[in-house]
PDB file of C-alpha atoms and ligand atoms in Angstrom:
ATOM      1  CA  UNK A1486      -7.309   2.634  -3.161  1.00 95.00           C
ATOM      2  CA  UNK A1487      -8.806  -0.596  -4.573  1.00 97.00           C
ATOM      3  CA  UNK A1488      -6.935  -2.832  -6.489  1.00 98.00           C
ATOM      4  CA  UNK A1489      -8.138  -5.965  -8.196  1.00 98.00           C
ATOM      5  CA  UNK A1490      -5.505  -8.876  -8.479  1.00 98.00           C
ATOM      6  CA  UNK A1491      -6.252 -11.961 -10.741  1.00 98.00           C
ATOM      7  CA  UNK A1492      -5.032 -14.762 -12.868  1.00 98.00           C
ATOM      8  CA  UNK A1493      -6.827 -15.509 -16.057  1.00 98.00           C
ATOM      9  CA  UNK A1494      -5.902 -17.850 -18.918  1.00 98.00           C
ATOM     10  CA  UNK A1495      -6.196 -16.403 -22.715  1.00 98.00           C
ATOM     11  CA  UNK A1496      -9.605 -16.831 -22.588  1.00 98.00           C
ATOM     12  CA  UNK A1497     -10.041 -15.105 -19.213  1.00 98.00           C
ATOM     13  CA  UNK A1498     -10.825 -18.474 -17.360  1.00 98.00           C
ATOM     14  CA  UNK A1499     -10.215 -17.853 -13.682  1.00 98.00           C
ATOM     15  CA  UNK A1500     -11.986 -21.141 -11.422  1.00 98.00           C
ATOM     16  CA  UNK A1501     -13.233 -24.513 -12.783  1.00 97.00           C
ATOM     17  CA  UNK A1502     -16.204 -25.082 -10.264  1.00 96.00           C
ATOM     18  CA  UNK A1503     -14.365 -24.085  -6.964  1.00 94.00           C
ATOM     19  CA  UNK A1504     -10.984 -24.353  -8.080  1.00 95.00           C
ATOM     20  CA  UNK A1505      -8.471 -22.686  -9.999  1.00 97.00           C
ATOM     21  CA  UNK A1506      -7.537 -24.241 -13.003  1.00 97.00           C
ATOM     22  CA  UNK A1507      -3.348 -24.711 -12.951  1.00 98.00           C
ATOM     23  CA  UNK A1508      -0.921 -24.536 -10.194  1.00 97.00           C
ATOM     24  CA  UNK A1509       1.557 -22.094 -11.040  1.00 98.00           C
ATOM     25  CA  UNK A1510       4.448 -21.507  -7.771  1.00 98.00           C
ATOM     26  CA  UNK A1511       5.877 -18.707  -9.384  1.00 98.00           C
ATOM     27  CA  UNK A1512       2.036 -16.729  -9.446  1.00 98.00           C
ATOM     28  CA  UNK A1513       0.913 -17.751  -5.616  1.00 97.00           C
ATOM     29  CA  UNK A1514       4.730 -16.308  -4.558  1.00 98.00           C
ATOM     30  CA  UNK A1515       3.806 -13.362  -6.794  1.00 98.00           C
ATOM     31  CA  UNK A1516      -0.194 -12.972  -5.265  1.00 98.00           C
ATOM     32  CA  UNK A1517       1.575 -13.946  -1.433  1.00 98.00           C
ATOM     33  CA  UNK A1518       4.756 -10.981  -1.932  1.00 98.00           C
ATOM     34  CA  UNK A1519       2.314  -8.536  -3.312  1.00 98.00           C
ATOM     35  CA  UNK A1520      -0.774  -8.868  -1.218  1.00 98.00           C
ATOM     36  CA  UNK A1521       1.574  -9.199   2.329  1.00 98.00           C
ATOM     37  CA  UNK A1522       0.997  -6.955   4.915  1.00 97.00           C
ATOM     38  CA  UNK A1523      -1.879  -5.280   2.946  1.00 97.00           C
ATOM     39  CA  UNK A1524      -5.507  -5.696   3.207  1.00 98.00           C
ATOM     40  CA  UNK A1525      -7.487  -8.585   1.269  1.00 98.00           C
ATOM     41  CA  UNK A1526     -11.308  -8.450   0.061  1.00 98.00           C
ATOM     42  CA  UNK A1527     -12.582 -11.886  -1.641  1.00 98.00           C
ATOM     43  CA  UNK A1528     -16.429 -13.601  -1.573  1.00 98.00           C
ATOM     44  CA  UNK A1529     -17.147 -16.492   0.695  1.00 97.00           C
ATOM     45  CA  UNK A1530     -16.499 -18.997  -2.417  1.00 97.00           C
ATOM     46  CA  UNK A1531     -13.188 -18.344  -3.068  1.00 97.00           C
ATOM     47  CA  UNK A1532     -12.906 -18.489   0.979  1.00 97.00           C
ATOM     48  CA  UNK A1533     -14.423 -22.181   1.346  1.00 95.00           C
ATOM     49  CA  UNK A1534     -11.962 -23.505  -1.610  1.00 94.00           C
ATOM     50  CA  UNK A1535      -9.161 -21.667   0.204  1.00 94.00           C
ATOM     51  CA  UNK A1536     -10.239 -22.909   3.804  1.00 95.00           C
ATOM     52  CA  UNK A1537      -8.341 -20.366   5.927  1.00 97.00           C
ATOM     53  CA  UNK A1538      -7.421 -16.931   6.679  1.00 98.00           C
ATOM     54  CA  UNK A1539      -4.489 -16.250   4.318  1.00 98.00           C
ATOM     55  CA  UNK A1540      -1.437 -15.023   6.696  1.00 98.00           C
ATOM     56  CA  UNK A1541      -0.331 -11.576   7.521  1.00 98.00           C
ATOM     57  CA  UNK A1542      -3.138 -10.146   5.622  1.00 98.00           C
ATOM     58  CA  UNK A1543      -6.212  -8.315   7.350  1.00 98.00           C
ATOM     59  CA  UNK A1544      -8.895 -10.553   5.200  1.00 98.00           C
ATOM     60  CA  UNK A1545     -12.403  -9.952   4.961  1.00 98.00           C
ATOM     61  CA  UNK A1546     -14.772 -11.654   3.379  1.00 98.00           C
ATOM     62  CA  UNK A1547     -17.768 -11.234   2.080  1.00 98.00           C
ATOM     63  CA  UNK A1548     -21.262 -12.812   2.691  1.00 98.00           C
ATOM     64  CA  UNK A1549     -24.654 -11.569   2.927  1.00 98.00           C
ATOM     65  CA  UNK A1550     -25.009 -13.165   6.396  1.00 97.00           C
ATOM     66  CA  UNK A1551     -22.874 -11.669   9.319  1.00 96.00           C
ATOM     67  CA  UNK A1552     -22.976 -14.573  11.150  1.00 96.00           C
ATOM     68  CA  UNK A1553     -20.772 -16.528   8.636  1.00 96.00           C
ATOM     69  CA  UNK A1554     -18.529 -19.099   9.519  1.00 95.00           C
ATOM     70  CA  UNK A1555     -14.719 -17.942   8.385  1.00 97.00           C
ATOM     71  CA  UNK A1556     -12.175 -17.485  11.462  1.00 97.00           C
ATOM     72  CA  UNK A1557      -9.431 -14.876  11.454  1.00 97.00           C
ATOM     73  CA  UNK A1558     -11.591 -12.852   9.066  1.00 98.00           C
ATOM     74  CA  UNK A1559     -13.932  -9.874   8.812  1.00 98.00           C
ATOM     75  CA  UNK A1560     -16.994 -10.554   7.552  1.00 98.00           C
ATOM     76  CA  UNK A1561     -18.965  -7.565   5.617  1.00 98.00           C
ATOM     77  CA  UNK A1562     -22.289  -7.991   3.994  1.00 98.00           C
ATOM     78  CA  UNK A1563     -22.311  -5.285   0.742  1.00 97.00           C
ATOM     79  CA  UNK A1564     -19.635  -3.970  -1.414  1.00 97.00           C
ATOM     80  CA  UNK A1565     -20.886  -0.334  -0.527  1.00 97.00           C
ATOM     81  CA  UNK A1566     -19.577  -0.484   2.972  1.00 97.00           C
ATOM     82  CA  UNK A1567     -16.003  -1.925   1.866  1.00 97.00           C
ATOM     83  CA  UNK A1568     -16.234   0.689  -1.285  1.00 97.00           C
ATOM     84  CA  UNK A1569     -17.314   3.419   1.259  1.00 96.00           C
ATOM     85  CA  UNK A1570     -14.621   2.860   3.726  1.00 95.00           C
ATOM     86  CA  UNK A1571     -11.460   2.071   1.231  1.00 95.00           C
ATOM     87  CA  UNK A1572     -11.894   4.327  -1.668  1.00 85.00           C
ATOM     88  CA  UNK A1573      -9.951   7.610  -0.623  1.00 89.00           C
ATOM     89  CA  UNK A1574      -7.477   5.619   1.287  1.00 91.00           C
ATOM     90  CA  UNK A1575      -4.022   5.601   0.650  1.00 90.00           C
ATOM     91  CA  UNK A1576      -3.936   2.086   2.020  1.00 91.00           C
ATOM     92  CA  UNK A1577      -4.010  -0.425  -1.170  1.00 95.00           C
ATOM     93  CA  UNK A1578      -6.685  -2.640  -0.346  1.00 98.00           C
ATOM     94  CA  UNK A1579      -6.624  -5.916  -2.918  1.00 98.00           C
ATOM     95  CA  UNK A1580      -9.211  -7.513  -4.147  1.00 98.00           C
ATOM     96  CA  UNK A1581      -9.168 -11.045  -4.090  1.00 98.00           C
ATOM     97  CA  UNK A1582     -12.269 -12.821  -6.550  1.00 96.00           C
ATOM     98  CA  UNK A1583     -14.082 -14.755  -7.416  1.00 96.00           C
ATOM     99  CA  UNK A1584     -16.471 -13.705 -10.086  1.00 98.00           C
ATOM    100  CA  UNK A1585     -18.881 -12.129  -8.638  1.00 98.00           C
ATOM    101  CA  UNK A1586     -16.554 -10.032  -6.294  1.00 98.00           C
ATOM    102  CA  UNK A1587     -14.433  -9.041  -9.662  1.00 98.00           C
ATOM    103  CA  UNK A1588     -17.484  -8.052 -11.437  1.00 98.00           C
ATOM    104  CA  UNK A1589     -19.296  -5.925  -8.983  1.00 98.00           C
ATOM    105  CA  UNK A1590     -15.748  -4.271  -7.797  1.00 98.00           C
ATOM    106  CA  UNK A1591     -14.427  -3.397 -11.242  1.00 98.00           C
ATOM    107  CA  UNK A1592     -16.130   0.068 -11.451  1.00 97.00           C
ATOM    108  CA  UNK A1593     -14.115   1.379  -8.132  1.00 97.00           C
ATOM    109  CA  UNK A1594     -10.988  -0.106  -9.190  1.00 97.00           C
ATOM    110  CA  UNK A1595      -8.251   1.944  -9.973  1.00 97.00           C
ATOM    111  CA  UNK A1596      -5.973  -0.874 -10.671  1.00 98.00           C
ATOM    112  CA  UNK A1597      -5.889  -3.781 -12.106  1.00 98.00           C
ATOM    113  CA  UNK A1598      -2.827  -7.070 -11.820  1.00 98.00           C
ATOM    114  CA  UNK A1599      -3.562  -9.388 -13.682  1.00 98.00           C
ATOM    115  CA  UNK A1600      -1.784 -12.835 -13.943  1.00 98.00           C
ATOM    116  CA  UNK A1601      -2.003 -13.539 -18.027  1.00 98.00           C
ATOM    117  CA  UNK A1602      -1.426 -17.159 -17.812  1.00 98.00           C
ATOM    118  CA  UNK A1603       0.163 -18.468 -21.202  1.00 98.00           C
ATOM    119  CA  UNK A1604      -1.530 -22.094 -21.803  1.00 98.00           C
ATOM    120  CA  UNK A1605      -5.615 -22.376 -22.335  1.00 98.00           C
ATOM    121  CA  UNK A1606      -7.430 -24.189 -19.648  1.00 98.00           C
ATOM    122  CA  UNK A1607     -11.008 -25.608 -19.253  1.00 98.00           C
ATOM    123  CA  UNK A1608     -13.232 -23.831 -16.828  1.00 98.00           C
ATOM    124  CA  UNK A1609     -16.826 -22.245 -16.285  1.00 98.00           C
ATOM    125  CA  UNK A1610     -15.820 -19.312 -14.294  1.00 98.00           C
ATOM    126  CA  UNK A1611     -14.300 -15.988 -15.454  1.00 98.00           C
ATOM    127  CA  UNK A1612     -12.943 -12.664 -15.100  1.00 98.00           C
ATOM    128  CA  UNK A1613     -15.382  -9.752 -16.669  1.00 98.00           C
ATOM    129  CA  UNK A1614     -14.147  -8.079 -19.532  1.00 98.00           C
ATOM    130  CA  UNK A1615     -11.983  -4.827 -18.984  1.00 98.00           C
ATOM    131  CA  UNK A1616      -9.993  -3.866 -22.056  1.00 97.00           C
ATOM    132  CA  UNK A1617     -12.165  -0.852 -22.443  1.00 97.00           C
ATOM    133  CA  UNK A1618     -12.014   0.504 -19.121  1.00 97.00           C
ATOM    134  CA  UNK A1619      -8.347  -0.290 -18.385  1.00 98.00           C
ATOM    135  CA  UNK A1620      -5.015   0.435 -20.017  1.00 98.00           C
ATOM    136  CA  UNK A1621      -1.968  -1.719 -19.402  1.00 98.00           C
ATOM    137  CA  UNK A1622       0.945   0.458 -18.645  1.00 98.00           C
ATOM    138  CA  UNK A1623       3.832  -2.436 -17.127  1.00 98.00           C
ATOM    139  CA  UNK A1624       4.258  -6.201 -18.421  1.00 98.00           C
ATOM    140  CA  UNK A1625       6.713  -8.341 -16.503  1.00 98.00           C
ATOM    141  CA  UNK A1626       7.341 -12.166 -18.490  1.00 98.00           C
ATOM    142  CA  UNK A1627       7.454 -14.774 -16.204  1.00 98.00           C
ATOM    143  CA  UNK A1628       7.591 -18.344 -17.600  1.00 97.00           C
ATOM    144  CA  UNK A1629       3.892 -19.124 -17.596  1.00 98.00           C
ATOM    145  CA  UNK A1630       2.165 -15.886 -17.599  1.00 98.00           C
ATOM    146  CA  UNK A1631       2.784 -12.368 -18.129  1.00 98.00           C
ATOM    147  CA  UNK A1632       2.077  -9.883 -15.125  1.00 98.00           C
ATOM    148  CA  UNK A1633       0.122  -7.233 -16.714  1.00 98.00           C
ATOM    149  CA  UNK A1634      -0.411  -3.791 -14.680  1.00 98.00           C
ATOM    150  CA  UNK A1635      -3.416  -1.950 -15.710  1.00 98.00           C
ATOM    151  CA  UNK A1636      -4.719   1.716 -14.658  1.00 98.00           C
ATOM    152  CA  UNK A1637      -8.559   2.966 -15.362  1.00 98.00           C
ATOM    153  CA  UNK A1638      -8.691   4.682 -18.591  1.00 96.00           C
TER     154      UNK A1638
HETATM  155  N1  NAP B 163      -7.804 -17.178 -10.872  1.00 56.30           N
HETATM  156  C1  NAP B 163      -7.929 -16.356  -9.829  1.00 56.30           C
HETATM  157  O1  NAP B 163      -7.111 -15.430  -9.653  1.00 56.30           O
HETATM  158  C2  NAP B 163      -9.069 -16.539  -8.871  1.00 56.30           C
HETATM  159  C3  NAP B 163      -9.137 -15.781  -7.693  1.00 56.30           C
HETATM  160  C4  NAP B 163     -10.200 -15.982  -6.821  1.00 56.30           C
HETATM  161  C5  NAP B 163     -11.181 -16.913  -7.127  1.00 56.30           C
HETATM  162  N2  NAP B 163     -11.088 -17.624  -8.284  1.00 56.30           N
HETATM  163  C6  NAP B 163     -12.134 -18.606  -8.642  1.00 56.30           C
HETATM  164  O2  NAP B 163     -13.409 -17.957  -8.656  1.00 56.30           O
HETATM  165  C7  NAP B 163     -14.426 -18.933  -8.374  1.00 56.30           C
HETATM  166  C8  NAP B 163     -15.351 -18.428  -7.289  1.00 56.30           C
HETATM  167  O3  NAP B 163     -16.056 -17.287  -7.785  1.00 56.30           O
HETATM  168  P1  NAP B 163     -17.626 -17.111  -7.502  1.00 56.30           P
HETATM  169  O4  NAP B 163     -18.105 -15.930  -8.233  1.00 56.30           O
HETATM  170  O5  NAP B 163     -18.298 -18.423  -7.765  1.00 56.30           O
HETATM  171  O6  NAP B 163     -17.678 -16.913  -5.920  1.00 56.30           O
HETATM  172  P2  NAP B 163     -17.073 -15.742  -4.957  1.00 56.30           P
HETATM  173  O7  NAP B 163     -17.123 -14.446  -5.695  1.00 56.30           O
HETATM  174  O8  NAP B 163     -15.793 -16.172  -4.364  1.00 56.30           O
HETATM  175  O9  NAP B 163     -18.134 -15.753  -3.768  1.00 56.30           O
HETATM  176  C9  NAP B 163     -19.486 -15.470  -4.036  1.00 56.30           C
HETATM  177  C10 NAP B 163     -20.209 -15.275  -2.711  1.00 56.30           C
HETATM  178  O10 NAP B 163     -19.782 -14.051  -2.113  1.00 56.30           O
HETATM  179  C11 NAP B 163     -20.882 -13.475  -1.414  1.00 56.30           C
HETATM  180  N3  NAP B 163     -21.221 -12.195  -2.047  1.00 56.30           N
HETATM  181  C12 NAP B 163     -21.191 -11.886  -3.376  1.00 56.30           C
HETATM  182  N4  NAP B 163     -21.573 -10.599  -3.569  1.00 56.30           N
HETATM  183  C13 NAP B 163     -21.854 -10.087  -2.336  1.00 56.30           C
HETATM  184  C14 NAP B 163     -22.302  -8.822  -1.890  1.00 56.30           C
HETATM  185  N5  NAP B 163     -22.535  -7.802  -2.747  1.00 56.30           N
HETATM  186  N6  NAP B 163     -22.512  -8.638  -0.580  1.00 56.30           N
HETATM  187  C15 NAP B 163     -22.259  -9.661   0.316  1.00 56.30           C
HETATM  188  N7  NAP B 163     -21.834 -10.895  -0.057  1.00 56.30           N
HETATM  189  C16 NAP B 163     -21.628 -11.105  -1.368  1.00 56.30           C
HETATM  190  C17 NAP B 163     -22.050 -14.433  -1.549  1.00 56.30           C
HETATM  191  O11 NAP B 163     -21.953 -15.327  -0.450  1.00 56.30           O
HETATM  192  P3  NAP B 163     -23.248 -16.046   0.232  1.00 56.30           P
HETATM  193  O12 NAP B 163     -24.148 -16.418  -0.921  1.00 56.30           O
HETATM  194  O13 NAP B 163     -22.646 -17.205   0.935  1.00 56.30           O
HETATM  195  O14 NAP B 163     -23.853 -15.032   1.144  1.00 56.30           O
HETATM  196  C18 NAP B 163     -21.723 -15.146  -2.849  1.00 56.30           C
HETATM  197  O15 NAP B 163     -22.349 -16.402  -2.958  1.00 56.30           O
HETATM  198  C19 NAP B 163     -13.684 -20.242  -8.024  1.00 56.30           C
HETATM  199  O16 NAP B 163     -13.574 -21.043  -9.194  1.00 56.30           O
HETATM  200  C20 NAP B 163     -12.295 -19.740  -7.633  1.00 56.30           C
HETATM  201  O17 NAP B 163     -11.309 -20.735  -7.812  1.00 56.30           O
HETATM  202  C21 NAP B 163     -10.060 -17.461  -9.147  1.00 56.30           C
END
């Protein structure tokens, strides 16, 4: 099953050029605890700014040549072959961003988590709209954002 797991601001802001916008401990424990020991799917963007394999995660990244650089992961070259292999399996596999990744994974999604971060932040990068698609069926307050659980429509 594919999961998609984000933080966006109000305005669904989720990277400032490479980066993400705020630092919030509380939502990199929450991304680290939920993510552990499953598999992790993110483009080779969000790889670079990260700069490492995340720990005891399988992590593959994506990148339209196979010969890319990123140690400790899998590199796959379409979303088909990730969508193929993942869909009907019980194993959650999450994934990761950035923008394009989000937006071309959204469709074969049957969850969403999303991180609703509290404060407005400037950025030039963001999550694709879902609110049509998805219905949120869990909220969880934390101090600076809201963990929202969605499921397809
Ligand atoms: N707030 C959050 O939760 C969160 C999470 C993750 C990322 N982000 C932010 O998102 C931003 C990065 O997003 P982005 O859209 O610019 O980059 P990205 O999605 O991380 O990576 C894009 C790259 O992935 C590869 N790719 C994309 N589609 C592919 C496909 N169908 N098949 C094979 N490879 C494919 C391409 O690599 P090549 O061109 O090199 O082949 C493409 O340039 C940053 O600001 C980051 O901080 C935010």
């Amino acid at each position: 099953m594919l999961k998609a797991i984000v933080a966006h601001d109000p305005n669904r802001v989720i990277g400032n050029n490479l980066d993400i916008p705020w630092h919030i401990r509380e939502d990199f424990l929450h991304f680290k605890e939920t993510t552990t020991g499953h598999t992790i799917v993110y483009g080779s963007k969000t790889f670079t700014s990260i700069g490492k394999a995340l720990p005891n995660r399988k992590n593959i990244v994506l990148n339209f040549d196979k010969n890319f650089d990123a140690p400790g992961c899998e590199i796959v070259t379409s979303i088909e072959e990730i969508v193929e292999r993942y869909k009907d399996s019980e194993d959650v596999v999450f994934i990761c961003g950035g923008a394009s990744i989000y937006k071309q994974f959204l469709p074969y999604c049957e969850e969403l988590i999303i991180s609703e971060v509290k404060k407005e932040y400037e950025g030039n990068v963001f999550f694709p709209e879902y609110k049509d698609d998805f219905v949120c069926y869990k909220e969880d307050e934390r101090e600076e954002f809201i963990i929202k659980y969605y499921k397809k429509k």
